[in-house]
Amino acid sequence: MQPGLAKEKNCKPGWKFCLPVTLRRRNGLERPQRIFFAGVVTLLILARKGRSLSRVPPLFQETSVAPGLAAEVPRAWNSSTPRAFPMVSVTRAVFGDLPLGAGTVEKFQLQSDLLKVDIISWGCTITALEVKDRQGRASDVVLGFAELEGYFQKQPYFGAVVGRVANRIAKGTFTLDGKEYKLPINNGPNSLHGGVRGFDKVLWTPQVLSNGVQFSRVSPDGEEGYPGELKVWVTYTLDGGELVVNYRAQASQTTPVNLTNHSYFNLAGQGSPNIYDHEVTIEADAFLPVDETLIPTGEVAPVQGTAFDLRKPVELGKHLQEFHLGGFDHNFCLKRSKEKHFCARVHHAGSGRVLEVYTTQPGVQFYTGNFLDGTLKGKSGAVYPKHSGFCLETQNWPDAVNQPHFPPVLLRPGDEYDHTTWFKFSVA
């Protein structure tokens, strides 16, 4: 009998329908199965790897799974017991072409019932991130550009993955195994975010996943002055209201590695004039003072009694005014643990939106858009003046390659760089 769409009485809250299907194993045996989902606009069919779906109603034969993708289900799923998985759709489209036929940039849209994220293969860049407010209205909360050409101009790394080494390296030099390496100078006297042509300015190779997208590339030996070939994977996945970013790398010879995402957030919606009404908390007992070129002095200073004590929520505008600060562009020292730990929380009272950040990294660079000056024209004609966005760049400590008492930043052959950051959105 042709299965149909039925209201499922025993569905968990938020799951409205049940679709009976048959799972066909490779040995030809078939087994009935139910799939739960929230609505009929899009449907992501989750099946065990290597099996095919048969007897699916024609209405659902074209799903939101990208072409060529074999939908998978987590290995921990006990296939004998039907379970409900939050629906995530992944769509793929052309975003633009590189000059001189150098390649095509694709856009991948990940969507759950709570978030919608657009990511392009140029620099693994998050170009849009729509989050609902307490009234259920969605707004794009990251700064950026609607067209590819916007990312080719001089701009402050909007939404991009930066590397091979994020943040600053003093005077663009470091010594490794007795050899001095010289890097491009692109930020005052220092090297910033991997150099002139860092990971944000290259085309990555995408692979669609059931709930996200993985980008990969090989950074050749000597790229931007860094030693050794580096294989890199950056994976974005969506789980309800949580965007998860995983970074992995393997090196052919010892090299510094420090990867992060450089998204600028404004929880009132991108294009809002400032972030002064955002309430910020950072779980850090210490921070790194910097010199006039924003290189850490080497001191690991306690936040107690300073403007950098953000362990309890502060309203950003009032806090900057109280301490006569022009903004933050500092590393906050987190737990030195590779386990997932709480990093920061930002709340925008007007919309109710909340961003919580968790990470495996030992630091976070809190940056309040001090160098934005209103000259860039962003999405929907928005301009981005000073303090119109903030960054929470989870990473190793700046200039760690030159400061032996900072957390280790060197990746050696046979080891793997593996860090994850979770961006969890909610309303309050």
Coordinates of N, CA and C in Angstrom, one line a residue, residues 161-166 193-195 197-200 226 258-260:
V161 N 36.9 32.8 7.8 CA 37.9 32.1 8.5 C 39.3 32.7 8.3
V162 N 40.0 32.9 9.3 CA 41.4 33.6 9.2 C 42.4 32.6 9.6
G163 N 43.6 32.6 8.9 CA 44.7 31.7 9.2 C 45.8 31.9 8.1
R164 N 46.9 31.3 8.2 CA 47.2 30.1 9.0 C 47.3 30.5 10.4
V165 N 47.6 31.7 10.8 CA 47.7 32.1 12.2 C 46.8 33.4 12.4
A166 N 45.7 33.2 13.1 CA 44.8 34.3 13.4 C 45.5 35.3 14.3
H193 N 46.4 38.0 10.8 CA 45.5 37.1 10.2 C 46.0 36.3 9.0
G194 N 47.3 35.9 9.1 CA 47.8 35.0 8.1 C 48.5 35.7 6.9
G195 N 48.5 37.0 6.9 CA 49.3 37.7 5.9 C 48.4 38.4 4.9
R197 N 47.6 37.4 1.8 CA 46.6 36.5 1.2 C 46.4 35.3 2.1
G198 N 45.7 35.5 3.2 CA 45.5 34.5 4.2 C 44.3 33.6 3.8
F199 N 43.9 32.8 4.7 CA 42.8 31.8 4.4 C 41.5 32.4 4.0
D200 N 41.3 33.7 4.4 CA 40.1 34.4 4.0 C 40.0 34.8 2.6
Y226 N 54.9 30.8 5.8 CA 54.8 29.7 6.8 C 55.4 28.4 6.4
N258 N 46.7 28.7 14.1 CA 45.7 29.3 15.0 C 44.5 29.8 14.1
L259 N 43.4 29.1 14.1 CA 42.3 29.3 13.2 C 41.0 29.9 14.0
T260 N 40.3 30.8 13.4 CA 39.1 31.3 14.0 C 38.2 31.8 12.9

